[in-house]
Structure formats: structure tokens, C-alpha cells
Short mmCIF file of C-alpha atoms and ligand atoms in Angstrom, two decimals:
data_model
loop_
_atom_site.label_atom_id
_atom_site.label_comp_id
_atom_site.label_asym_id
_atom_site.label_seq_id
_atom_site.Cartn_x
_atom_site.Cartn_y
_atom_site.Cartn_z
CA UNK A 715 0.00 0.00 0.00
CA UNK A 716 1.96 3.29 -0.89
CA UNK A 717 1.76 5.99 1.40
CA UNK A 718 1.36 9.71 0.93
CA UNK A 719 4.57 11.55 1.60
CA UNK A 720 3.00 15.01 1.18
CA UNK A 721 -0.27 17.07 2.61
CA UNK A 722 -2.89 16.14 -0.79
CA UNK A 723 -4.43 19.62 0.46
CA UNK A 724 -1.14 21.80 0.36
CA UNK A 725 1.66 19.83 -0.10
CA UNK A 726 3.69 20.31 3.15
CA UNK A 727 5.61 17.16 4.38
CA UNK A 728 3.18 14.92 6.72
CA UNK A 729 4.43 13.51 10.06
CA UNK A 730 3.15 10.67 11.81
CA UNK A 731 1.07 11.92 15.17
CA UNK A 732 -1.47 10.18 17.49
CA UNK A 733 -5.14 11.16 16.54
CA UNK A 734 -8.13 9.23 18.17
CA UNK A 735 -5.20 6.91 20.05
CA UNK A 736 -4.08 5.79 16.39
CA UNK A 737 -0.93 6.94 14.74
CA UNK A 738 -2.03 8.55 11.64
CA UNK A 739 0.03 10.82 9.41
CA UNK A 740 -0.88 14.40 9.70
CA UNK A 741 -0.11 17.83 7.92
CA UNK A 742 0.23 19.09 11.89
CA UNK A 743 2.97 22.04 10.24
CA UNK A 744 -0.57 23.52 7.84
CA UNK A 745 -3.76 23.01 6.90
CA UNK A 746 -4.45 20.32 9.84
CA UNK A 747 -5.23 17.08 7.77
CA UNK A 748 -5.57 13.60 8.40
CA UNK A 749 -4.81 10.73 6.47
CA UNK A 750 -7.21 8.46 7.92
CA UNK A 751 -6.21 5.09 5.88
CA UNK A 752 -9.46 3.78 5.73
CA UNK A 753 -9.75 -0.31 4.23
CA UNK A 754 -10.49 -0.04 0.64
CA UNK A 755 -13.57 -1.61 -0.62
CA UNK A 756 -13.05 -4.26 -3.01
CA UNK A 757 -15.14 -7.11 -4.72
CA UNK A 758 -13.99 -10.87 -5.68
CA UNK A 759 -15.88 -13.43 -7.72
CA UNK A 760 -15.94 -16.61 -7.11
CA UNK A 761 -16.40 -17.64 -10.91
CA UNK A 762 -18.31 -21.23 -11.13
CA UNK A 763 -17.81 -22.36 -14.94
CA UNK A 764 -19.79 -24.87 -16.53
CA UNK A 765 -19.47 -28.13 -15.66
CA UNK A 766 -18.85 -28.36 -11.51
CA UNK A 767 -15.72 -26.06 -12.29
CA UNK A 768 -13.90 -22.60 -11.49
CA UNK A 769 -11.87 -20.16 -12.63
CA UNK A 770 -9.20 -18.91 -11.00
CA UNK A 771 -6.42 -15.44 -11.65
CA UNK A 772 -3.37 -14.53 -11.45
CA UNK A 773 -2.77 -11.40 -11.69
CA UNK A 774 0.16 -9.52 -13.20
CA UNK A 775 3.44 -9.63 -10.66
CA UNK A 776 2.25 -12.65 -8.68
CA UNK A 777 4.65 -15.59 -8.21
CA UNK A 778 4.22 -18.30 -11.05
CA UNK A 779 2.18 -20.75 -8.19
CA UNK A 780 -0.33 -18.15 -6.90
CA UNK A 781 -3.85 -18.34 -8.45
CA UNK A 782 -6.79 -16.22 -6.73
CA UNK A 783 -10.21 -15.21 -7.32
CA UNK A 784 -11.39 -12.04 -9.71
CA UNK A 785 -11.27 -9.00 -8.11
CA UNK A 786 -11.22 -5.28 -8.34
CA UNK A 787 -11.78 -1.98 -6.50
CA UNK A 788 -15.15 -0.09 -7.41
CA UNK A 789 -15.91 2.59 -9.41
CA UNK A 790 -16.91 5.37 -8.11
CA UNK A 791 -20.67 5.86 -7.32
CA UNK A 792 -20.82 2.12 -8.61
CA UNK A 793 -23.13 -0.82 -7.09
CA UNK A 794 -20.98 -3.59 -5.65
CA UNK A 795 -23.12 -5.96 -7.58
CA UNK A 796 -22.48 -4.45 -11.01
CA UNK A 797 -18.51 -4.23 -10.31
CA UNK A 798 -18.05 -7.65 -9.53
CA UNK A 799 -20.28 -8.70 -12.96
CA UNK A 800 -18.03 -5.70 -14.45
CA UNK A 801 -14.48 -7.40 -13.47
CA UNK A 802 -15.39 -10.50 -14.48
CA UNK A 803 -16.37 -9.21 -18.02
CA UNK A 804 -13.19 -7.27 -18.13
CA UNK A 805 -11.26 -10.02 -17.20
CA UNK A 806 -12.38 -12.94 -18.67
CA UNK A 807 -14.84 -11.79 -21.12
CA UNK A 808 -17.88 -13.38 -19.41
CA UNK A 809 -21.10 -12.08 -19.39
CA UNK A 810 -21.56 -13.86 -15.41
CA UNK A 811 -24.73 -14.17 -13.90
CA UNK A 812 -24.90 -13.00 -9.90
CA UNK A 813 -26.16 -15.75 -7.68
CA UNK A 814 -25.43 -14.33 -4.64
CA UNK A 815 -23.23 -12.56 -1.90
CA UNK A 816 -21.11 -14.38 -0.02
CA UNK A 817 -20.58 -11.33 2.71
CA UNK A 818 -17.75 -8.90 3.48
CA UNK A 819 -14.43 -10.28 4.81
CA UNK A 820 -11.25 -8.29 6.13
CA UNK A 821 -7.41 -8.07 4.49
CA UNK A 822 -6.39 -6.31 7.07
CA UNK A 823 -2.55 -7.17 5.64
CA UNK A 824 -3.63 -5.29 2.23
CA UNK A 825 -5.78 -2.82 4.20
CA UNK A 826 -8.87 -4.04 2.00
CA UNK A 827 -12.37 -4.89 2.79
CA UNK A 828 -13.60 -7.47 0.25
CA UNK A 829 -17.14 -7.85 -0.74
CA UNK A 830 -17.08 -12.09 -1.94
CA UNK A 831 -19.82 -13.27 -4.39
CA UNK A 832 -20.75 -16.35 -5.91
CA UNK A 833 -21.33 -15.66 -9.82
CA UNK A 834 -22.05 -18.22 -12.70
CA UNK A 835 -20.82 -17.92 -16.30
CA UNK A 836 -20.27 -20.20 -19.00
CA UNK A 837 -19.13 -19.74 -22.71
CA UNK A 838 -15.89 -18.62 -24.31
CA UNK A 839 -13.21 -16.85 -22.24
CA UNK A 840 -11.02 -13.96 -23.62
CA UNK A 841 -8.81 -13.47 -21.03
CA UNK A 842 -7.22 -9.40 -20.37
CA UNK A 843 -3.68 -9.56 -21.02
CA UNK A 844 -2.93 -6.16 -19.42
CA UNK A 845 -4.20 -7.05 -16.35
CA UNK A 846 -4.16 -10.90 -16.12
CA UNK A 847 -0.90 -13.17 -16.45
CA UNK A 848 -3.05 -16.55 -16.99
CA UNK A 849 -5.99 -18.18 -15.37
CA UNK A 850 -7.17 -21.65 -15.22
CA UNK A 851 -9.90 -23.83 -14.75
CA UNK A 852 -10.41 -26.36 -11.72
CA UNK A 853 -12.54 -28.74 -10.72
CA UNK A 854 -14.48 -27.67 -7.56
CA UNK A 855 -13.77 -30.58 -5.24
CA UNK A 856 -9.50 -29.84 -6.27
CA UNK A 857 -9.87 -26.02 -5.16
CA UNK A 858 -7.50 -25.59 -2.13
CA UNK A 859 -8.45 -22.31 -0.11
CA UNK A 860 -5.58 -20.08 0.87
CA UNK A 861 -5.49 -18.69 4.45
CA UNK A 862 -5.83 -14.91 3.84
CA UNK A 863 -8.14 -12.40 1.57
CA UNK A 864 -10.49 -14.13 -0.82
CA UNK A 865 -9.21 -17.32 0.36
CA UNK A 866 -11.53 -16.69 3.48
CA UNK A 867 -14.53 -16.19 1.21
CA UNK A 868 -13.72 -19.58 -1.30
CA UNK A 869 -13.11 -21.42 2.30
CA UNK A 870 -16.79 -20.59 3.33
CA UNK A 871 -18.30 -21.05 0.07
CA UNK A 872 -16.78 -24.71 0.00
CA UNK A 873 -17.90 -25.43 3.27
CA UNK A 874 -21.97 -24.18 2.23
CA UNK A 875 -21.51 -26.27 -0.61
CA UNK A 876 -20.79 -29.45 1.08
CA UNK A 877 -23.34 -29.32 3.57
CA UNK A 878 -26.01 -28.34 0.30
ZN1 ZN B 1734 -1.83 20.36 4.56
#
């Protein structure tokens, strides 16, 4: 996550201070304000793909084994529910269909809040080179949840989908 290095409002160097018993970094020199640091919304698909399959990222700059779920920050003045149908169309060229929302889960590491859905899509993919560096296709019953971010959100949609 970069950080500002500069007051956005009048461009004086910030300094880290305590503000509401957090240490925040402050223009305290100026104008007075705060960079608050706030988790960033974000929304992830969990893509189910014809046949009792998914597809899974990875994303330009990850290492070679590391494949994730679709996901993107919102536009603004967007509906969660039309960005995640948005990214997947972006990056994989599906037009997905939204089954439902899986709720909202914390990467506190990335400073993200992530909005997980279940979405449905089928059909040919064209995958976005500029933002993608491959994807592929799994078998449900093979996907292996990783311990942080979406992870979280394909671990709980496993676990409803076992118990039906
Ligand atoms: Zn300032």
C-alpha cells in the first residue's frame, strides 16, 4: 500500500502523530489534515464455470504458483453488484450471472475490505492480457483455499456447498 509523503491539500511534508489513540500521518505544520487510511472496498468473484468447475487469476506480478479469485476496486458511485459482474467481463470476457453474496471479509494485511460473491458464467473466455498473467480452470472438489483475503470467502463457500 503506498503511502502519501505530502499534505494532498497543500503539499507540506506529513508527520506521523497520534489522533483518536491511532498513529495517523498528519499535515500538523498547515492546513491540519488527516490521512485516515481507511480499508479499501473491493469485490472478488468466485467464478463457477460450466461443468462443476472454477476459474481462478493470477494477476500480473504474482509468483508463477499463486492463483486467486477475480477482483477489483469499485468505481466510483458504482453498485458492488455491477462491479463484480463488471471485473469479471473485463477479465475474462464473461457475461456472469450474480447468484449471490457471499458477505464482506477483512485483508487487514492489504488494508482491504472485500465484498465475496458467488457468480455463474459459461461460454468462451477472452482473457485481459494487461491485467491478467493466466488463469485456469479447476474442478471444484481440487480447489485448495488459501489462508488470507479471498481465500476466506472460497473457504466458506466450499464449506456451504458441502453441507447443500
Ligand atoms: Zn496540509
Amino acid at each position: 500500500m503506498p503511502t502519501f509523503n505530502f499534505c494532498p491539500q497543500c503539499a507540506s511534508p506529513l508527520e506521523v502523530a497520534p489522533v483518536q489513540n491511532h498513529s495517523r500521518l498528519v499535515c500538523a505544520a498547515r492546513c491540519g489534515f488527516v490521512h485516515w487510511d481507511n480499508p479499501i472496498p473491493v469485490v472478488a468473484a468466485i467464478v463457477e464455470y460450466e461443468n462443476d468447475t472454477l476459474i481462478l487469476i493470477q494477476n500480473k506480478g504474482w509468483p508463477a504458483e499463486w492463483f486467486g479469485l477475480v477482483s477489483g476496486f469499485l468505481e466510483k458511485g458504482e453498485n458492488p453488484d455491477e462491479a463484480v459482474l463488471r471485473e469479471v467481463k473485463e477479465e475474462l470476457g464473461l457475461d456472469a450471472q450474480l447468484i449471490e453474496s457471499l458477505g464482506v471479509f477483512s485483508f487487514n494485511q492489504r488494508n482491504e475490505l472485500i465484498l465475496a460473491y458467488h457468480v455463474k458464467a459459461s461460454g468462451p473466455i477472452v482473457m485481459d492480457p494487461n491485467e491478467l498473467e493466466a488463469y485456469k480452470i479447476i474442478p471444484i472438489h481440487e480447489a485448495r483455499p488459501w489462508p488470507f483475503g479471498t481465500g476466506i470467502a472460497l473457504k466458506k463457500w466450499l464449506k456451504k456447498r458441502k453441507e447443500g
